[in-house]
mmCIF file of C-alpha atoms and ligand atoms in Angstrom:
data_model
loop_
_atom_site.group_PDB
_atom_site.id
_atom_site.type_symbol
_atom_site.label_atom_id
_atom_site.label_comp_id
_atom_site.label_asym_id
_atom_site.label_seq_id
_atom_site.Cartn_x
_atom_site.Cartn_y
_atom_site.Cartn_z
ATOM 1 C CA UNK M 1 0.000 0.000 0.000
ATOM 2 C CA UNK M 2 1.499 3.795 -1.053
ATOM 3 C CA UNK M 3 2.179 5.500 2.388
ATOM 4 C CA UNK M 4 2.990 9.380 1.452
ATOM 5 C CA UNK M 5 5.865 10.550 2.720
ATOM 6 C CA UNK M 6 6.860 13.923 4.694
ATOM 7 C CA UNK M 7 10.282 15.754 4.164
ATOM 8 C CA UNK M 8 10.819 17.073 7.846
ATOM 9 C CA UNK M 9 13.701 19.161 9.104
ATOM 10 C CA UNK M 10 15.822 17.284 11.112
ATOM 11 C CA UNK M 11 16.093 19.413 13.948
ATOM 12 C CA UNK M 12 12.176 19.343 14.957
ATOM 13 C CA UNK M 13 12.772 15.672 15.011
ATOM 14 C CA UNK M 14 15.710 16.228 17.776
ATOM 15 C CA UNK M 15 18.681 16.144 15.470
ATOM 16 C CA UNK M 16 21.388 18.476 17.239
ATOM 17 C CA UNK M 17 21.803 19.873 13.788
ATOM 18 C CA UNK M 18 21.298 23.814 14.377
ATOM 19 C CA UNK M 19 23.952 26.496 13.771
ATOM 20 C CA UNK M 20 24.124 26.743 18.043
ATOM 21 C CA UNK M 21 24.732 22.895 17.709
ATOM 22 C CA UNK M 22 21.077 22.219 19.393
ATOM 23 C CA UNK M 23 18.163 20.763 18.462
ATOM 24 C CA UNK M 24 14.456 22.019 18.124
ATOM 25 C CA UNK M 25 12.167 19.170 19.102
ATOM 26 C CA UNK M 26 9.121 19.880 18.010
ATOM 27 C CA UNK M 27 6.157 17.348 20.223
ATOM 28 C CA UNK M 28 3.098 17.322 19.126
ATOM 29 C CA UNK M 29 0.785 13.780 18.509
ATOM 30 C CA UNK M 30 1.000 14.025 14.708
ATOM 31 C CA UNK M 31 4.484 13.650 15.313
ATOM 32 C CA UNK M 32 4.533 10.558 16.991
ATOM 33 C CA UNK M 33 1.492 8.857 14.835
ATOM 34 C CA UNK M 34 3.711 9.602 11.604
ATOM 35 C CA UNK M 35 7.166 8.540 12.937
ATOM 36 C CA UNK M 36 4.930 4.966 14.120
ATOM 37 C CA UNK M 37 3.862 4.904 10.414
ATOM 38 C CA UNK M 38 7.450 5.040 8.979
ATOM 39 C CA UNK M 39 6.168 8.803 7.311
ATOM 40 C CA UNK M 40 8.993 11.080 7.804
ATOM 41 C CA UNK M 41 11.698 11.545 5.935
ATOM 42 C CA UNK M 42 14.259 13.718 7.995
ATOM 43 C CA UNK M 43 16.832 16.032 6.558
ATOM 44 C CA UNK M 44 19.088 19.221 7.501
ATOM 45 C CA UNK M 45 19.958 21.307 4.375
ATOM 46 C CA UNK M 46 22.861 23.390 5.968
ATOM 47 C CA UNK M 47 24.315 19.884 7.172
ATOM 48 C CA UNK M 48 23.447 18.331 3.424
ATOM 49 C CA UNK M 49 25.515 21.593 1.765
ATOM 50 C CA UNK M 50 28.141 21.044 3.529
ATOM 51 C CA UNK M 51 28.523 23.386 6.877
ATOM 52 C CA UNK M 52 29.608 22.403 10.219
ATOM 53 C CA UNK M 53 27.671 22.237 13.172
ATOM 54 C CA UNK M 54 27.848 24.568 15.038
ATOM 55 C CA UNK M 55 28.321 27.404 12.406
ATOM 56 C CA UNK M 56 27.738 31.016 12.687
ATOM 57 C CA UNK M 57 24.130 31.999 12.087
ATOM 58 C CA UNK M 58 23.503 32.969 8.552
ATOM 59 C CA UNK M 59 20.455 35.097 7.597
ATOM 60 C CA UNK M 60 19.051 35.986 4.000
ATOM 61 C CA UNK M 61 20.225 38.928 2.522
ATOM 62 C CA UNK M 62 17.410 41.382 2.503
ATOM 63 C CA UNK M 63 14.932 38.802 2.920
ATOM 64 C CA UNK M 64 11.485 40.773 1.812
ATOM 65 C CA UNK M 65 9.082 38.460 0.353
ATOM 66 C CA UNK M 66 9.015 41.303 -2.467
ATOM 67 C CA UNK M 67 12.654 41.123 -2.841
ATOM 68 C CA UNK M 68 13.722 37.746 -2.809
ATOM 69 C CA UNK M 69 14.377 35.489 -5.864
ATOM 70 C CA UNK M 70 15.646 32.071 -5.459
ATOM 71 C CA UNK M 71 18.366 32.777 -8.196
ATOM 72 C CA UNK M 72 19.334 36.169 -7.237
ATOM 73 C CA UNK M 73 18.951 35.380 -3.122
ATOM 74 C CA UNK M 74 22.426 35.847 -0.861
ATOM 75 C CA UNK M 75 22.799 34.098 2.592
ATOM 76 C CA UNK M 76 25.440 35.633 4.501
ATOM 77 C CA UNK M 77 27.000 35.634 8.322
ATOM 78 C CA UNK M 78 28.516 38.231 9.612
ATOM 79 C CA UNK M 79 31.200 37.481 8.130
ATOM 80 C CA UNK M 80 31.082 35.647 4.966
ATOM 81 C CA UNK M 81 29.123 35.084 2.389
ATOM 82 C CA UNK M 82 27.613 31.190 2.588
ATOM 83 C CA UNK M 83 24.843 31.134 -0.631
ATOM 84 C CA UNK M 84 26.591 28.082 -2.354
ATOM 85 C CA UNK M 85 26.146 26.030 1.144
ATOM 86 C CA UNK M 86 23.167 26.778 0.917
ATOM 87 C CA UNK M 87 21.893 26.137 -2.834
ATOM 88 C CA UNK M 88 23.830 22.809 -2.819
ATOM 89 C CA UNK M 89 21.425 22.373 0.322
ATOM 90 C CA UNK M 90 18.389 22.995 -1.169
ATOM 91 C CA UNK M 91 19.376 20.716 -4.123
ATOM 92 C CA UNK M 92 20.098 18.053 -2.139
ATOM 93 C CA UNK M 93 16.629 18.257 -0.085
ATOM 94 C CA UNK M 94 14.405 18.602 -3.750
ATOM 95 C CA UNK M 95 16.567 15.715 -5.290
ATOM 96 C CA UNK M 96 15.640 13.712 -1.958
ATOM 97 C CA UNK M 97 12.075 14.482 -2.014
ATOM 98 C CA UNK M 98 12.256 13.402 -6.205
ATOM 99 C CA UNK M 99 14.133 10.276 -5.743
ATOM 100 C CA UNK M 100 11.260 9.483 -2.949
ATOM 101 C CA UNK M 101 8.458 10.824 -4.406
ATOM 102 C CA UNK M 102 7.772 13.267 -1.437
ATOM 103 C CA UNK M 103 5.234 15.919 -2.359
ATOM 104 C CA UNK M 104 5.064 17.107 1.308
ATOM 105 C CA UNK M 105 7.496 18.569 3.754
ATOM 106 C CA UNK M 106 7.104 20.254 7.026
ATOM 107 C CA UNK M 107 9.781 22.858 7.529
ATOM 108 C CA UNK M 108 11.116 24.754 10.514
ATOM 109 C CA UNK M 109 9.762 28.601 10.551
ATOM 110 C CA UNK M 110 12.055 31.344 10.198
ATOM 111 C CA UNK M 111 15.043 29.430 8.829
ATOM 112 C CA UNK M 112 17.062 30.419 6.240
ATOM 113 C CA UNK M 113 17.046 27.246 4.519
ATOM 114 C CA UNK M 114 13.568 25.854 6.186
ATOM 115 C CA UNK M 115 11.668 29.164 6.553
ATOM 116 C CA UNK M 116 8.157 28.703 4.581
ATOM 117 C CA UNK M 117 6.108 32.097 6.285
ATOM 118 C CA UNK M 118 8.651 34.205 8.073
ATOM 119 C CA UNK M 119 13.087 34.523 7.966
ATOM 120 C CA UNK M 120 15.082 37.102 9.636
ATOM 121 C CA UNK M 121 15.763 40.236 7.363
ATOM 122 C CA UNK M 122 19.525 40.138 7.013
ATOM 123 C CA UNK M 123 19.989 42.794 9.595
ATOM 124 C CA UNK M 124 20.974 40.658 12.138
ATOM 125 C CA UNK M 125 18.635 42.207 14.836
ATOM 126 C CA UNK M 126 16.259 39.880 15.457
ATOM 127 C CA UNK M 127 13.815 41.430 13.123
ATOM 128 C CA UNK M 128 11.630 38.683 10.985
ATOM 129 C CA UNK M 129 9.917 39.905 7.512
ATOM 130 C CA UNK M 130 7.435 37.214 5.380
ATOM 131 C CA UNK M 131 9.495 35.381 3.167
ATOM 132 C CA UNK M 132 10.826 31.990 3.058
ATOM 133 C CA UNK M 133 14.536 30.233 3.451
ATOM 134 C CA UNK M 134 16.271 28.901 -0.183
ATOM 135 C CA UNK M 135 15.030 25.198 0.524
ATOM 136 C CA UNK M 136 11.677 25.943 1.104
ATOM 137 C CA UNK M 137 11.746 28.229 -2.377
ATOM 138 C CA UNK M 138 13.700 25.578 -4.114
ATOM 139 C CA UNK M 139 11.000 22.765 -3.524
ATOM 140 C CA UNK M 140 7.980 25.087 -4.137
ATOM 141 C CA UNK M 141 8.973 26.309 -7.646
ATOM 142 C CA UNK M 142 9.097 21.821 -7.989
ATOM 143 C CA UNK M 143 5.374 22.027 -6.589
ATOM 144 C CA UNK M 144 6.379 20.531 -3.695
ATOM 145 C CA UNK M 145 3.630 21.637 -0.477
ATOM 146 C CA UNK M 146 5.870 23.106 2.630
ATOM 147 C CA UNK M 147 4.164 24.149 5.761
ATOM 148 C CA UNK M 148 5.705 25.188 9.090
ATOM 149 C CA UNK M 149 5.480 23.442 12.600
ATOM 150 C CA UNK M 150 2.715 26.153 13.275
ATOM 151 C CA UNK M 151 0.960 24.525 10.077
ATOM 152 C CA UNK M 152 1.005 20.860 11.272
ATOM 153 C CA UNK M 153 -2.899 20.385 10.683
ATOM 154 C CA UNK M 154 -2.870 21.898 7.510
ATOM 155 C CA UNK M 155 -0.222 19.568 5.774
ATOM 156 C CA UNK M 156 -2.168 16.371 7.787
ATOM 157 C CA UNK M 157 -4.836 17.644 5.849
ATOM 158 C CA UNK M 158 -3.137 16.944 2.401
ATOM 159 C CA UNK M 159 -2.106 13.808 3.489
ATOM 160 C CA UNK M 160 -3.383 10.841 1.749
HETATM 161 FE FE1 SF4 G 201 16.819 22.606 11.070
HETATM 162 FE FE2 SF4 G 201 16.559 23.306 8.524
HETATM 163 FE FE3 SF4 G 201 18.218 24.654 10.099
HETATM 164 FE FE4 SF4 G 201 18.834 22.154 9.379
HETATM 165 S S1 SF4 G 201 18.634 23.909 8.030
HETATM 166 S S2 SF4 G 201 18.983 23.024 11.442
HETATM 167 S S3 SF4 G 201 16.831 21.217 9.320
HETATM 168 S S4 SF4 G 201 16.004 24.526 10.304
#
């Protein structure tokens, strides 16, 4: 029988994966009931592109929803600039979710590779601005669905 699958970031499955080298368990029943089912499909972009954990935090160079264009996007640190990382990230998530057939994918908010709603603006001040992180952009323009943690009844919704 076809089970659907869901492409979840692997820190709100407990993966220490974060820049700060944490994790961001994310507990809620759905969680549990899919894991049981064999649904999920855990990955970290940053990790998958090739950064160490921990790294320095990286935001989206200004991140507006009205400015930002997957092909045109910059992710930076303070220091350096890290796009590249972050592309062959989001590559390796949509040719996952391909290979497996995965049309679903629940996505850690505010990310700059997971954001689907909200990222930081680039400014490094806390400050969060609609938009979306390169992964999440990536796998929508390949019609893939991505919701947040915040959305977790939305994507059960779609499920079959
Ligand atoms: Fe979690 Fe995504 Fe950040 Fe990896 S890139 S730590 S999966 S939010």
């Amino acid at each position: 029988m076809f089970m659907e699958k869901i492409l979840i970031s692997a820190c709100l499955l407990g993966a220490p994966v974060r820049y700060d080298g944490a994790s961001k368990p994310f507990d809620h029943p759905l969680i549990q009931k899919w894991k049981n089912q064999g649904r999920l499909v855990p990955f970290c972009p940053e990790v998958a592109g090739g950064l160490p954990t921990p790294r320095p935090p990286a935001e989206i160079f200004r991140a507006t929803a009205e400015d930002f264009s997957l092909s045109r996007a910059k992710v930076l640190t303070r220091k350096t600039e890290v796009t590249q990382a972050f592309v062959r990230g989001a590559r390796a998530a949509l040719d996952l979710a391909l290979a497996r057939e995965i049309q679903l994918a629940l996505l850690k908010e505010k990310s700059p590779s997971c954001g689907s709603s909200f990222v930081y603006d680039g400014s490094f001040s806390g400050r969060r601005v609609p938009g979306m992180g390169i992964t999440t952009a990536l796998l929508r323009e390949y019609k893939i669905h991505v919701f947040s943690e915040n959305q977790i009844e939305d994507l059960c919704f779609l499920l079959k």
